[in-house]
C-alpha atoms as one frame of an Amber mdcrd trajectory, in Angstrom:
protein
  79.896  12.988 -99.664  81.163  14.120 -95.988  83.274  17.137 -96.964  80.608
  18.071 -99.534  77.657  18.021 -97.209  79.535  19.299 -94.074  80.670  22.229
 -96.414  77.347  22.451 -97.661  75.622  22.527 -94.378  78.043  25.101 -93.216
  77.142  27.541 -96.289  73.683  27.052 -95.172  74.649  28.087 -91.659  73.356
  24.767 -90.255  75.272  22.814 -87.326  73.828  19.371 -86.866  73.118  19.064
 -83.313  74.287  15.998 -81.247  71.620  13.341 -82.366  68.552  13.581 -79.780
  68.308  10.734 -77.568  64.899   8.783 -77.512  62.064  10.394 -75.425  60.663
   6.714 -74.709  61.271   3.061 -75.126  62.887   3.015 -78.506  66.284   3.585
 -80.241  66.589   6.552 -82.533  67.804   4.339 -85.426  68.473   0.720 -86.587
  70.799  -0.385 -89.189  69.600  -3.201 -91.384  72.240  -4.004 -94.222  72.666
  -0.903 -96.104  69.636   0.878 -94.408  69.319   3.125 -91.776  65.643   3.427
 -90.201  65.637   6.462 -88.264  62.540   7.013 -85.793  60.559   9.849 -85.705
  62.401  13.177 -85.013  60.015  16.238 -83.722  60.095  19.656 -84.435  62.229
  21.664 -81.936  65.064  24.263 -82.430  67.227  26.167 -80.101  64.444  27.647
 -78.246  62.556  24.358 -77.544  59.959  22.355 -79.206  57.867  24.127 -82.023
  53.965  23.283 -80.963  50.625  23.856 -82.372  48.381  22.815 -84.862  49.204
  23.779 -88.599  46.197  25.681 -89.905  45.079  26.575 -86.512  47.970  27.962
 -84.496  50.577  27.898 -87.252  50.739  29.027 -90.861  51.733  26.521 -93.829
  54.850  28.239 -93.900  55.399  28.190 -90.037  55.002  24.274 -90.413  57.178
  23.925 -93.178  60.126  25.497 -90.895  59.292  23.212 -88.223  59.571  20.349
 -90.632  62.917  21.616 -91.687  64.039  21.321 -88.215  62.843  17.497 -88.017
  65.019  17.095 -91.055  68.099  18.649 -89.397  67.456  16.026 -86.732  67.038
  13.406 -89.049  70.628  14.198 -90.547  71.855  13.949 -87.013  70.486  10.888
 -86.509  71.893   9.445 -89.864  75.463  10.856 -89.369  75.271   8.784 -85.707
  73.975   5.905 -87.630  77.013   6.423 -89.768  79.170   6.478 -86.936  79.798
  10.198 -87.566  81.064   9.760 -91.012  78.389  11.197 -93.309  80.963   9.960
 -96.315  78.749   6.687 -95.537  75.350   8.621 -96.320  74.686   7.354-100.196
  70.708   8.635-100.010  67.587   9.387 -98.384  65.180   6.998 -99.598  62.190
   7.664 -97.896  60.466  10.231 -95.501  57.087   9.978 -93.301  55.948  13.173
 -92.208  52.903  13.764 -89.624  51.605  17.018 -89.318  49.531  18.006 -86.442
  46.695  19.933 -88.197  42.996  20.907 -87.708  40.474  18.930 -89.039  39.751
  21.082 -92.386  43.618  21.307 -93.320  44.889  19.999 -96.589  48.368  21.219
 -97.013  50.349  18.917 -95.250  52.681  18.171 -98.403  53.316  21.933 -98.501
  54.499  21.443 -94.755  56.482  18.215 -95.230  58.309  20.020 -98.092  60.322
  22.139 -95.590  61.910  18.945 -94.716  62.449  17.840 -98.088  63.383  20.855
 -99.739  66.067  21.075 -97.145  67.572  17.451 -97.754  67.698  18.240-101.544
  69.490  21.593-100.822  71.947  19.855 -98.861  72.541  16.448-100.651  71.529
  17.386-104.075  69.961  14.504-105.843  70.968  12.118-103.112  68.492  13.884
-101.213  65.531  13.125-103.499  63.088  10.735-102.151  59.819   8.876-101.600
  57.541  10.237 -99.392  54.204  10.330 -97.309  52.463  13.192 -95.818  49.706
  12.878 -93.448  47.656  14.673 -91.039  47.622  13.777 -87.281  45.068  14.919
 -84.481  47.843  15.193 -82.203  51.644  14.508 -81.578  53.821  13.937 -78.676
  54.458  16.941 -76.704  52.215  18.799 -78.877  54.849  19.411 -81.399  53.418
  20.531 -84.951  55.489  18.076 -86.994  57.378  14.689 -86.652  59.130  12.870
 -89.401  60.811   9.620 -89.767  63.214   8.587 -92.514  64.901   5.677 -94.330
  68.461   6.118 -95.334  70.747   4.220 -97.546  74.487   3.933 -95.941  77.636
   2.192 -97.020  78.160  -0.378 -94.513
């Protein structure tokens, strides 16, 4: 999958960042058997953190774009969990998305679609996954979105 995945990322103009270091007392991923559990990745891009409440400060579309950045970081962490070899990535198993949103906002699934759609665009059927999309009254550093993931990898 690596050659295809790396080529697909290049086609999309996406360069995976160096896997972000943890911001507190945790590890970025844990591998158990053929599963890699990747810690929550926050919305950020080259300009810095993407902050604000979706439905208050950000539109649903802006929230989805923020979720896409989380998926890029998730793939970077999954690549690190595979010792840099995306050939070992079998599939995305599950995402859990947290959306910093206002009290009356109910389109969290549309926001997390930004991550889901990106992973399917890059990985095809191997990017299809189970998922939860939940509201959060606040997220670390005021970010708009945080997403964690479980990936199946070849040992």
